[in-house]
PDB file of C-alpha atoms in Angstrom:
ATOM      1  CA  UNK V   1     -19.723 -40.355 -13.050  1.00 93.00           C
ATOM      2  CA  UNK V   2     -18.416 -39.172  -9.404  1.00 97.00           C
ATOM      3  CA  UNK V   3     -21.797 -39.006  -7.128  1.00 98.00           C
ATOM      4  CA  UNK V   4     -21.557 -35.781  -5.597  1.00 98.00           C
ATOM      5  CA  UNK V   5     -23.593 -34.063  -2.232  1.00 98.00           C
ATOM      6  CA  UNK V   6     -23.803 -30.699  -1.357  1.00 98.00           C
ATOM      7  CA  UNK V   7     -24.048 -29.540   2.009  1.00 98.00           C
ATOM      8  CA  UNK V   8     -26.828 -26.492   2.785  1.00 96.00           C
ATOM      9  CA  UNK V   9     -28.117 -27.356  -0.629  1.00 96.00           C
ATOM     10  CA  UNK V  10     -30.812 -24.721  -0.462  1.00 95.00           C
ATOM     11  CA  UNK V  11     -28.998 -21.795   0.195  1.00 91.00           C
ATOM     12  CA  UNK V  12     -27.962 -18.857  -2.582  1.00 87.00           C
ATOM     13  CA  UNK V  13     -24.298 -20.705  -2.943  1.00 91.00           C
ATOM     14  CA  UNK V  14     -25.722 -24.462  -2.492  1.00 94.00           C
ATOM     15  CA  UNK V  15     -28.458 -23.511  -5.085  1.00 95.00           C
ATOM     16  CA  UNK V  16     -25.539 -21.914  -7.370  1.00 94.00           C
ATOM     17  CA  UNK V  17     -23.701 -24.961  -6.661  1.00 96.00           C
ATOM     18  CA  UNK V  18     -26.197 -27.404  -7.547  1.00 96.00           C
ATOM     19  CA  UNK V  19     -26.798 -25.369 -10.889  1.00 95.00           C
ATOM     20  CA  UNK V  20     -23.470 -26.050 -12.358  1.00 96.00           C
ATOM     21  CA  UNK V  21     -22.952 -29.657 -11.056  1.00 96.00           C
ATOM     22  CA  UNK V  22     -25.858 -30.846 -13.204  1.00 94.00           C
ATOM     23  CA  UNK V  23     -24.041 -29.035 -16.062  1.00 93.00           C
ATOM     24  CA  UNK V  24     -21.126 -30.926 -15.385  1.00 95.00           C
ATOM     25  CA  UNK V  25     -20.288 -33.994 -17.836  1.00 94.00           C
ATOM     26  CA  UNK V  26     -17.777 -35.496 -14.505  1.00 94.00           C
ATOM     27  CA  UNK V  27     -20.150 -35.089 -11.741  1.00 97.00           C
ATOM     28  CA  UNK V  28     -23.466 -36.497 -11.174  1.00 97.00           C
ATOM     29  CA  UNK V  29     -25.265 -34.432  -8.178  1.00 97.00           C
ATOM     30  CA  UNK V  30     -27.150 -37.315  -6.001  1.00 97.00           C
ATOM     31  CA  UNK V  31     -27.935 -35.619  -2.727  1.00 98.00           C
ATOM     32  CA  UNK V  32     -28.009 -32.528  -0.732  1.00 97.00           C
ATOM     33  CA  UNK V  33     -28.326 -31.242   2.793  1.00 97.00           C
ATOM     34  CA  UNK V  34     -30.366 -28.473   5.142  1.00 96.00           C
ATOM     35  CA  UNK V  35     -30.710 -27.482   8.436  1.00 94.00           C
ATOM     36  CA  UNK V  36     -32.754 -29.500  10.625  1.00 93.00           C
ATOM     37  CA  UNK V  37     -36.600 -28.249  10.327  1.00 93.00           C
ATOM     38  CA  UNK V  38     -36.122 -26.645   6.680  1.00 94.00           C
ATOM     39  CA  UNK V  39     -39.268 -27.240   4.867  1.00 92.00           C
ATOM     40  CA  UNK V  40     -37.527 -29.722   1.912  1.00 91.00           C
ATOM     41  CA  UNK V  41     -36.285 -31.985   4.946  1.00 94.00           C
ATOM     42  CA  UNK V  42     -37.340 -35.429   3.438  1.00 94.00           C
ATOM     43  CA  UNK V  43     -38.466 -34.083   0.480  1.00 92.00           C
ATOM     44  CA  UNK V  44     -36.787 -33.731  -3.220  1.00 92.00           C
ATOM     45  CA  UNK V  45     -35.136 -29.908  -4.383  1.00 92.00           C
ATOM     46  CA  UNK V  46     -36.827 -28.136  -6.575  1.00 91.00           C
ATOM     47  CA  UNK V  47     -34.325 -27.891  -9.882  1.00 86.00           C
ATOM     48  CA  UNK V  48     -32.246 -30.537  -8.644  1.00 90.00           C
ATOM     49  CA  UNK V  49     -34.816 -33.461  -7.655  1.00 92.00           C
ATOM     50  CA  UNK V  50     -32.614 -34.498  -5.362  1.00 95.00           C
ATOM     51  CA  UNK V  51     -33.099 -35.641  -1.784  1.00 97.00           C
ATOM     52  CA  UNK V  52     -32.395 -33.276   0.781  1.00 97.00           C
ATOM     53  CA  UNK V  53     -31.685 -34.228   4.505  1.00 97.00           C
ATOM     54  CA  UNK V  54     -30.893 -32.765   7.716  1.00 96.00           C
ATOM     55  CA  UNK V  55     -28.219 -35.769   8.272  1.00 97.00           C
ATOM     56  CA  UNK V  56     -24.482 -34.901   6.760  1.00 97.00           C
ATOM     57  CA  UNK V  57     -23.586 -38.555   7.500  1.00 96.00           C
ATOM     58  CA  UNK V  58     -26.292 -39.479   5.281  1.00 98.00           C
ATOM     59  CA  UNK V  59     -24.712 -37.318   2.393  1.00 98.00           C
ATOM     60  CA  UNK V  60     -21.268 -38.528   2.811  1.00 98.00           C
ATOM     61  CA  UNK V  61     -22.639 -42.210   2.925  1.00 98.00           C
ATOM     62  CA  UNK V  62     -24.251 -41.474  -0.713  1.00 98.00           C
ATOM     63  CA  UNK V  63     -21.489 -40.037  -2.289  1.00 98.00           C
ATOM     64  CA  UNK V  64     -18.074 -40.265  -3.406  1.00 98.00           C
ATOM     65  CA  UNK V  65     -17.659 -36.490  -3.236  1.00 98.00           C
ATOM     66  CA  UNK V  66     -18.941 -34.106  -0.878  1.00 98.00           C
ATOM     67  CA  UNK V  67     -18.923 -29.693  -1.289  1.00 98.00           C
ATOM     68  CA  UNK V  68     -19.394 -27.780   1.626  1.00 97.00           C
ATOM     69  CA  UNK V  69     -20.018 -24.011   1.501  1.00 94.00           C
ATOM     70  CA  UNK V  70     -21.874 -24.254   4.966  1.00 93.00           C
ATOM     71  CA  UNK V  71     -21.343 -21.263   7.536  1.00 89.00           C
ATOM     72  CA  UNK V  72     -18.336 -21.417  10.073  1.00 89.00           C
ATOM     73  CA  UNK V  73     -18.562 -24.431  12.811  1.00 93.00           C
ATOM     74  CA  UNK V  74     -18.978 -28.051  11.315  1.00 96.00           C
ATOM     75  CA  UNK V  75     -15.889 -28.354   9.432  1.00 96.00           C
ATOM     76  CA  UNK V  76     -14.214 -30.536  12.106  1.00 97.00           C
ATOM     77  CA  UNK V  77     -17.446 -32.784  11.946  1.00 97.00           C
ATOM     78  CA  UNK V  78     -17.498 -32.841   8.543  1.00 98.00           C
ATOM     79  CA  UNK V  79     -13.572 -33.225   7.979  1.00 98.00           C
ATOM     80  CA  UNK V  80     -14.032 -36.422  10.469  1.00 98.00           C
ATOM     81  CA  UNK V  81     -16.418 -37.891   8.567  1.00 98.00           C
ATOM     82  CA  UNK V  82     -14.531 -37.484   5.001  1.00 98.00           C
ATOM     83  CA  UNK V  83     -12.089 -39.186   6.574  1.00 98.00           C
ATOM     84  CA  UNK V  84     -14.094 -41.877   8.013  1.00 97.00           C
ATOM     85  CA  UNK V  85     -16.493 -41.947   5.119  1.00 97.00           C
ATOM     86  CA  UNK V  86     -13.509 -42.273   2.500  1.00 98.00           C
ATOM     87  CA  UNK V  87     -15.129 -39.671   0.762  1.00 98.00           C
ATOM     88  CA  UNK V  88     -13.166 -36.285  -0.744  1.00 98.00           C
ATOM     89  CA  UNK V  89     -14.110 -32.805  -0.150  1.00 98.00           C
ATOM     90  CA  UNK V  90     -14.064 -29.657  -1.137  1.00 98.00           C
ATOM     91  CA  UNK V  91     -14.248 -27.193   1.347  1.00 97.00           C
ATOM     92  CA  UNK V  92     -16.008 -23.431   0.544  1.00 94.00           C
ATOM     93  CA  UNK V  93     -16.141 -21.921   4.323  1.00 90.00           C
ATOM     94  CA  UNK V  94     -14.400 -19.252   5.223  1.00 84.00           C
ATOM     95  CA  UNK V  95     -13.234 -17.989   8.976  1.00 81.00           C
ATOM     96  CA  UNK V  96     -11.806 -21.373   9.522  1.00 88.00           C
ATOM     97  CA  UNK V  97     -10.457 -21.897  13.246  1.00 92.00           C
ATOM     98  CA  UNK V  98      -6.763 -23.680  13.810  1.00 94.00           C
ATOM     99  CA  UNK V  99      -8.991 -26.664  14.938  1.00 96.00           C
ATOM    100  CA  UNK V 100     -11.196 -26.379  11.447  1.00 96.00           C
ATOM    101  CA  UNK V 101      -7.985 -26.517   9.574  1.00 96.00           C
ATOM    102  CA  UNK V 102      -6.064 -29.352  11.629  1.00 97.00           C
ATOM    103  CA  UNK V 103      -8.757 -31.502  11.147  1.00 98.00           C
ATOM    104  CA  UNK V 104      -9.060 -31.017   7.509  1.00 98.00           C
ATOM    105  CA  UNK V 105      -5.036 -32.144   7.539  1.00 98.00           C
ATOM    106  CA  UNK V 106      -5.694 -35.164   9.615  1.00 98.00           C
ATOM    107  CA  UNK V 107      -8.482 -35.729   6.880  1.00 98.00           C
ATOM    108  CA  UNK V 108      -6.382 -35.345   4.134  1.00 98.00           C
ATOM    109  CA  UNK V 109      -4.089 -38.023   4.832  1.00 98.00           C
ATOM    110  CA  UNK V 110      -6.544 -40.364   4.118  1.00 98.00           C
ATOM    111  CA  UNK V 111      -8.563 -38.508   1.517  1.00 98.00           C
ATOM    112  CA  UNK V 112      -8.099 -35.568  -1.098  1.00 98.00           C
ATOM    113  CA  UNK V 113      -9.385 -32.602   0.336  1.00 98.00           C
ATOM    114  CA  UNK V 114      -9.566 -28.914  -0.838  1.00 98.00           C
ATOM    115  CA  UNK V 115     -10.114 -25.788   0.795  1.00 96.00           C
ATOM    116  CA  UNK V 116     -10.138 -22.485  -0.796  1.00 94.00           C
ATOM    117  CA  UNK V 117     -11.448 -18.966   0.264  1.00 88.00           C
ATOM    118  CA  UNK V 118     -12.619 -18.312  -3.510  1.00 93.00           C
ATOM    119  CA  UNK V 119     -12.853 -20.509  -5.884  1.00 96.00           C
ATOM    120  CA  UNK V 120     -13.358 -17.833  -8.740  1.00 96.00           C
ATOM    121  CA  UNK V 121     -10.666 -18.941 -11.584  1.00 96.00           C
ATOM    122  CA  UNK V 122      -9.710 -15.010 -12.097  1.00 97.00           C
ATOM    123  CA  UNK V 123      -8.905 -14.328  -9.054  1.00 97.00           C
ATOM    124  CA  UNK V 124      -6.985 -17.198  -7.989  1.00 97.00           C
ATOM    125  CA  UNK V 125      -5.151 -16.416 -11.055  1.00 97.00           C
ATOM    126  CA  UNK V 126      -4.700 -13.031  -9.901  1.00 98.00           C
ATOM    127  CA  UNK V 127      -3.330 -14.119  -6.909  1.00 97.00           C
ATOM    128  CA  UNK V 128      -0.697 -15.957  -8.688  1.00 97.00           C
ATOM    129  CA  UNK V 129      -0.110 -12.411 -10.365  1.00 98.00           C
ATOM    130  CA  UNK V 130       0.249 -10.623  -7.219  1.00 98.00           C
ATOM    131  CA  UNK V 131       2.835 -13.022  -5.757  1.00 97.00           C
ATOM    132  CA  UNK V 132       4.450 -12.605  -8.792  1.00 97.00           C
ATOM    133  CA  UNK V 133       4.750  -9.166  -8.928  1.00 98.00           C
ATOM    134  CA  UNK V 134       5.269  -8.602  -5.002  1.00 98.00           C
ATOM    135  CA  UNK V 135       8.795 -11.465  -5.214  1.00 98.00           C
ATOM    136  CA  UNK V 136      10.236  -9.519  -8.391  1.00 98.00           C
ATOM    137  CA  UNK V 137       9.655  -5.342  -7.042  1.00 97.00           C
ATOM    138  CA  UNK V 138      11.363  -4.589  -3.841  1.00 95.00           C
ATOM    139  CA  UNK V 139      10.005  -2.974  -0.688  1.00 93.00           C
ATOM    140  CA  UNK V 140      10.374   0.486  -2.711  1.00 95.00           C
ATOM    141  CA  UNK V 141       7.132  -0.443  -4.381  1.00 98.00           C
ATOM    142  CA  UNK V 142       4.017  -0.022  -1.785  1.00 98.00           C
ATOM    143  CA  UNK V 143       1.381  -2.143  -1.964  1.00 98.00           C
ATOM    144  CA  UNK V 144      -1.841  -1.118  -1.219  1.00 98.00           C
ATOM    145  CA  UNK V 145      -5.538  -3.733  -1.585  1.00 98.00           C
ATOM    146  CA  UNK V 146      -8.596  -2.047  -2.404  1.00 98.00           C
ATOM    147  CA  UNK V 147     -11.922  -3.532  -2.595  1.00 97.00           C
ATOM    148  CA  UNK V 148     -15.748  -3.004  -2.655  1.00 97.00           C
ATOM    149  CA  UNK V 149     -18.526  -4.711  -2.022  1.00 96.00           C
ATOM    150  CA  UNK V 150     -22.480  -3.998  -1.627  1.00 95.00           C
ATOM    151  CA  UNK V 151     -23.964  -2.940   1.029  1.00 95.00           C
ATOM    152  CA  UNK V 152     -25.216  -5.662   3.169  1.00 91.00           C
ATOM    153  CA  UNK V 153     -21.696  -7.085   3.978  1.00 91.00           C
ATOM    154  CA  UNK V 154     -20.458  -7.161   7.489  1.00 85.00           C
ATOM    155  CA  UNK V 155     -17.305  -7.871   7.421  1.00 87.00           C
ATOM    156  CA  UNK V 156     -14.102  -5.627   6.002  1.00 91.00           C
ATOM    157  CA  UNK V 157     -11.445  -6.217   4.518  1.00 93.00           C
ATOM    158  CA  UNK V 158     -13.237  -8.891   2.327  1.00 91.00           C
ATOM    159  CA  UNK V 159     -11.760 -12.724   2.555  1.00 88.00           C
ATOM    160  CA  UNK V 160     -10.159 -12.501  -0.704  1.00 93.00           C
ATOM    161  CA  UNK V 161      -8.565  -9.139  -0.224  1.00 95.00           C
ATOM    162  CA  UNK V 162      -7.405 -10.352   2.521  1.00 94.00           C
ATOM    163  CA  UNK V 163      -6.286 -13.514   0.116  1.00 94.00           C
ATOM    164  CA  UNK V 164      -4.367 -10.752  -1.951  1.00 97.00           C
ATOM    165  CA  UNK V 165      -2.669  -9.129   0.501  1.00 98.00           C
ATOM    166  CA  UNK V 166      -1.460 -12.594   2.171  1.00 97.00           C
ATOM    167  CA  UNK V 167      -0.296 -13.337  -1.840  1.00 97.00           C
ATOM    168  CA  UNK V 168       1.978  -9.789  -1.662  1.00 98.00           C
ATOM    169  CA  UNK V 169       3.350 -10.660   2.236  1.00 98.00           C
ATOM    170  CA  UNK V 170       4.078 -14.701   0.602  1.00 97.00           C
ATOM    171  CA  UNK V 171       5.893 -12.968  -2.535  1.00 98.00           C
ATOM    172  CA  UNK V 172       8.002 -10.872  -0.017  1.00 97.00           C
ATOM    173  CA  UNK V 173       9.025 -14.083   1.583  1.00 97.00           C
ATOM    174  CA  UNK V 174       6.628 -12.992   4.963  1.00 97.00           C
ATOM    175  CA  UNK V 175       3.160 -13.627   6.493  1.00 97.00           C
ATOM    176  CA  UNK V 176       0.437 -11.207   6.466  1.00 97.00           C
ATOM    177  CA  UNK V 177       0.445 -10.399  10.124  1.00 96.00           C
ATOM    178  CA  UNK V 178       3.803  -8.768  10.155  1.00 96.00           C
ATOM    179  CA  UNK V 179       3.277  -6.747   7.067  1.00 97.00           C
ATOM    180  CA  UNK V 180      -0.663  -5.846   7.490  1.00 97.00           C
ATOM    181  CA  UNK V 181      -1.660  -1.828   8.156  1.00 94.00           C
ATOM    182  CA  UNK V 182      -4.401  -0.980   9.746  1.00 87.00           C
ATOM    183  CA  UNK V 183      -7.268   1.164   8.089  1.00 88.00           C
ATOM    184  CA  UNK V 184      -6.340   4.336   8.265  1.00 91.00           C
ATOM    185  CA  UNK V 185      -8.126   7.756   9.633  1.00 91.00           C
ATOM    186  CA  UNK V 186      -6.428  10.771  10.845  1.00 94.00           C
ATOM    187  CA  UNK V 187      -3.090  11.910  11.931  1.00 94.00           C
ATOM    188  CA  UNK V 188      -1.211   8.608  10.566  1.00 92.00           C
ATOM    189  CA  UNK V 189       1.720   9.744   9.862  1.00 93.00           C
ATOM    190  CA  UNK V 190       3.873   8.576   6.656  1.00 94.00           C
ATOM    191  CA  UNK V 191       3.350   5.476   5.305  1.00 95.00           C
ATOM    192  CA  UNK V 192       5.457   2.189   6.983  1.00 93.00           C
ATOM    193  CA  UNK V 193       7.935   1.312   3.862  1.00 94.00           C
ATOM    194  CA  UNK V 194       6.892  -2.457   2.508  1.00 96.00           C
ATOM    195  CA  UNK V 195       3.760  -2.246   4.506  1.00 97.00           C
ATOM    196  CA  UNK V 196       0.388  -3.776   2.663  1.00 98.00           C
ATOM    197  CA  UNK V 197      -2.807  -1.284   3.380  1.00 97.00           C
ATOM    198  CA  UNK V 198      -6.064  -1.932   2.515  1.00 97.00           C
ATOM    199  CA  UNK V 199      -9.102   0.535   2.008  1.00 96.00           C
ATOM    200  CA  UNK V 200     -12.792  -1.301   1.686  1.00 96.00           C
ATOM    201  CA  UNK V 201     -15.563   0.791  -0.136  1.00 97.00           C
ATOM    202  CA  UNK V 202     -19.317  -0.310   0.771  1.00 97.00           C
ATOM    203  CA  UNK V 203     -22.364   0.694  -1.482  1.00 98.00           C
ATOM    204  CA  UNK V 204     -24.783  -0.741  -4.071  1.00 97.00           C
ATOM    205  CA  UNK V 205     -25.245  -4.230  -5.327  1.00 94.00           C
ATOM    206  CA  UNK V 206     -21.644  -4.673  -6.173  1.00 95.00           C
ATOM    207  CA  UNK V 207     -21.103  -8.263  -5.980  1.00 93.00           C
ATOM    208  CA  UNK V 208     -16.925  -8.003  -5.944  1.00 94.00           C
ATOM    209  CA  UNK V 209     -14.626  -5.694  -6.830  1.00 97.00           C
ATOM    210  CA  UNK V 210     -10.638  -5.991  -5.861  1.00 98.00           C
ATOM    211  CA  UNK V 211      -7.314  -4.015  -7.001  1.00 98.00           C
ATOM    212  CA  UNK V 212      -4.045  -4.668  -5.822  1.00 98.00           C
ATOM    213  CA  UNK V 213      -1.981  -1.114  -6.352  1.00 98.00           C
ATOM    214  CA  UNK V 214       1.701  -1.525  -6.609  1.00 98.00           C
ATOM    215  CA  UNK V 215       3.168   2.118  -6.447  1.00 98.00           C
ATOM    216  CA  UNK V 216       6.845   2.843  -6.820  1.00 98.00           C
ATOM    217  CA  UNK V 217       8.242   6.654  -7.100  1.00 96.00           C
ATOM    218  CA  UNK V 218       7.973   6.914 -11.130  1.00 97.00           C
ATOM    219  CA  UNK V 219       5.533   4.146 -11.441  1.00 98.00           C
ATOM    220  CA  UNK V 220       2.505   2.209 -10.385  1.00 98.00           C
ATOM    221  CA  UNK V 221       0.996  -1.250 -11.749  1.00 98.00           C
ATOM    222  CA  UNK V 222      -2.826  -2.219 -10.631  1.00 98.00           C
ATOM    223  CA  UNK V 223      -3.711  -5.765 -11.084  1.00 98.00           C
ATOM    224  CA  UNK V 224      -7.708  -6.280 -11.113  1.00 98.00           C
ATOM    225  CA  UNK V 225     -10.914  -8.334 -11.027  1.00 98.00           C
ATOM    226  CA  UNK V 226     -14.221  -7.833 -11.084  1.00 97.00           C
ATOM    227  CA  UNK V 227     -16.791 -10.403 -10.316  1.00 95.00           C
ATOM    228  CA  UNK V 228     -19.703 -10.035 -12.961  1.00 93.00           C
ATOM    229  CA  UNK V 229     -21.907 -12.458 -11.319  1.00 89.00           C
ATOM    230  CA  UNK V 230     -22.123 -14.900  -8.450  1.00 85.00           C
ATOM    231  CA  UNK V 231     -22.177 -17.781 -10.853  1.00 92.00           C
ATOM    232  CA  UNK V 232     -18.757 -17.781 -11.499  1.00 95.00           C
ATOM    233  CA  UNK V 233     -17.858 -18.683  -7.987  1.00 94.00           C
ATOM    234  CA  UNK V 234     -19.592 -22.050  -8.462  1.00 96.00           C
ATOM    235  CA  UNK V 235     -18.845 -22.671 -11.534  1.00 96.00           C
ATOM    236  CA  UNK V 236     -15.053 -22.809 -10.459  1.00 97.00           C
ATOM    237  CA  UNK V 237     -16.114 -25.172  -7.805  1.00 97.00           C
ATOM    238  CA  UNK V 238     -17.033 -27.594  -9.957  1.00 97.00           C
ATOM    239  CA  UNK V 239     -14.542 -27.266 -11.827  1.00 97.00           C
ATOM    240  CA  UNK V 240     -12.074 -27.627  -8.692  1.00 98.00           C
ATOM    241  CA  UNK V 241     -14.660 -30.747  -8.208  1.00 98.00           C
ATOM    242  CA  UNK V 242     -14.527 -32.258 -11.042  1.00 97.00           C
ATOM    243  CA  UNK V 243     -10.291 -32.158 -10.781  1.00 98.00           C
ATOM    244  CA  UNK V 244     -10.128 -33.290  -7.067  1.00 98.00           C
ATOM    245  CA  UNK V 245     -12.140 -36.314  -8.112  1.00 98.00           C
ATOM    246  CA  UNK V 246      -9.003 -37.229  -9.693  1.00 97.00           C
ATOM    247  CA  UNK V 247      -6.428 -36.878  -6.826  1.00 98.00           C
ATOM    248  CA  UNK V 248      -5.113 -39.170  -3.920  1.00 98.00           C
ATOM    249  CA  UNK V 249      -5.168 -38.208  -0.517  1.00 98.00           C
ATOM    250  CA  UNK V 250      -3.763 -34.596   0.033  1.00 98.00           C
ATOM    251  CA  UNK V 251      -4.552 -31.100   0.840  1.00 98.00           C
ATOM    252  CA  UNK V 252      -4.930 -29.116  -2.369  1.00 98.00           C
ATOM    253  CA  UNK V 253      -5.191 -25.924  -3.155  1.00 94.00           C
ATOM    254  CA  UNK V 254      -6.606 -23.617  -6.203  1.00 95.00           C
ATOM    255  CA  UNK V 255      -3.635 -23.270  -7.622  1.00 93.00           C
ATOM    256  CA  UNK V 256      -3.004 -26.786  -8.071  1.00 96.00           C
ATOM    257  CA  UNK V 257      -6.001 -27.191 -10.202  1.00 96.00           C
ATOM    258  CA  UNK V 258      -5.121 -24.302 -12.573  1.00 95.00           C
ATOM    259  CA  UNK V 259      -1.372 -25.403 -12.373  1.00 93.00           C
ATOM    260  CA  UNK V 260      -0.154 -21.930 -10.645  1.00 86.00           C
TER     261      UNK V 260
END
């Protein structure tokens, strides 16, 4: 069995995450970690019974595999000590800086590391899909990424539309920068030909919603997914888990573990 940590153990993802590694039949969850002063610090998880500290070196000393879903701002520290540590690991934050993901390629020569912004099989699939169909349909199909979300999120366009529309700009042979629209309101004028636009709907509980819209003159092809619950995100982290166990030093992707 690989002995896996998690890092922020207690929170709504580390909680998810430490649900579906005690399912798994490859990993073996031995430790997790919190914020210094949590209540738990020193004590065992409820669920989990594992030990949780406020020391990530003490995580990556105890295991062969470490996941991190942690907000934005230790992934340098926690790429160094992979790399130090010998220890893979799989990499859930999103808004990484150019010195989060340099690190985690220094790290990777040395260890297997993975970093995804959703680790949700469907929609990595999808993205596949949307690369797919933006390489094969020229720039007189427009491509437009909708989403929603509930109400409590901040930020817009979500991280994996975002994903989707950098999948469409990669299929087009370009990078999402040069392609991107803006959101639009009022006089706009007409639409930018082989621009990608994006609309974000708020409301509700809705836990994830995305479309990519490919509209030509005569026809139009929408490529969907719909999150049904926020247990599928970690399950397809263990999953990716469970396969990065497996892997030599390298930086790996989603696709790699689904074969895309």
């Amino acid at each position: 069995m690989v002995k896996v940590g998690i890092l922020g153990c207690m929170g709504r993802m580390g909680q998810a995450l430490a649900s579906a590694a005690t399912q798994s039949e490859t990993l073996s969850l031995v430790i997790g970690s919190e914020r210094a002063g949590h209540a738990l610090i020193g004590k065992t998880a409820p669920g989990s019974d594992i030990p949780v500290t406020d020391q990530a070196d003490t995580v990556f000393e105890a295991s062969d595999l470490v996941i991190d879903f942690t907000p934005p701002g230790d992934t340098v520290k926690h790429a160094a000590l992979a790399e130090k540590k010998g220890v893979r690991l799989l990499v859930g934050t999103t808004g990484l800086t150019g010195a989060d993901d340099a690190a985690l390629d220094r790290a990777a020569q040395s260890v297997a590391i993975m970093q995804a912004g959703n680790y949700s099989l469907g929609v990595n699939v999808l993205l596949s899909l949307v690369r797919q169909a933006a390489a094969r349909l020229d720039e007189g199909w427009d491509i437009e990424v909708l989403e929603m979300h509930h109400k409590q999120k901040v930020d817009a366009p979500s991280g994996t539309a975002l994903m989707l529309g950098g999948a469409a700009a990669e299929g087009r042979g370009k990078g999402l920068p040069e392609l991107r629209t803006p959101a639009r309101e009022g006089i706009t004028g007409e639409r930018e030909p082989g621009s990608i636009g994006f609309a974000a709907l708020r409301g509700g509980s809705v836990i994830g919603e995305h479309s990519v819209i490919l509209a030509s003159d005569s026809e139009r092809i929408t490529l969907s997914h719909r999150a049904e619950n926020r247990n599928l995100f970690a399950a397809g982290a263990v999953q990716a888990a469970a396969w990065l166990s497996r892997q030599g030093p390298g930086r790996y992707h989603m696709r790699d573990v689904l074969g895309l």
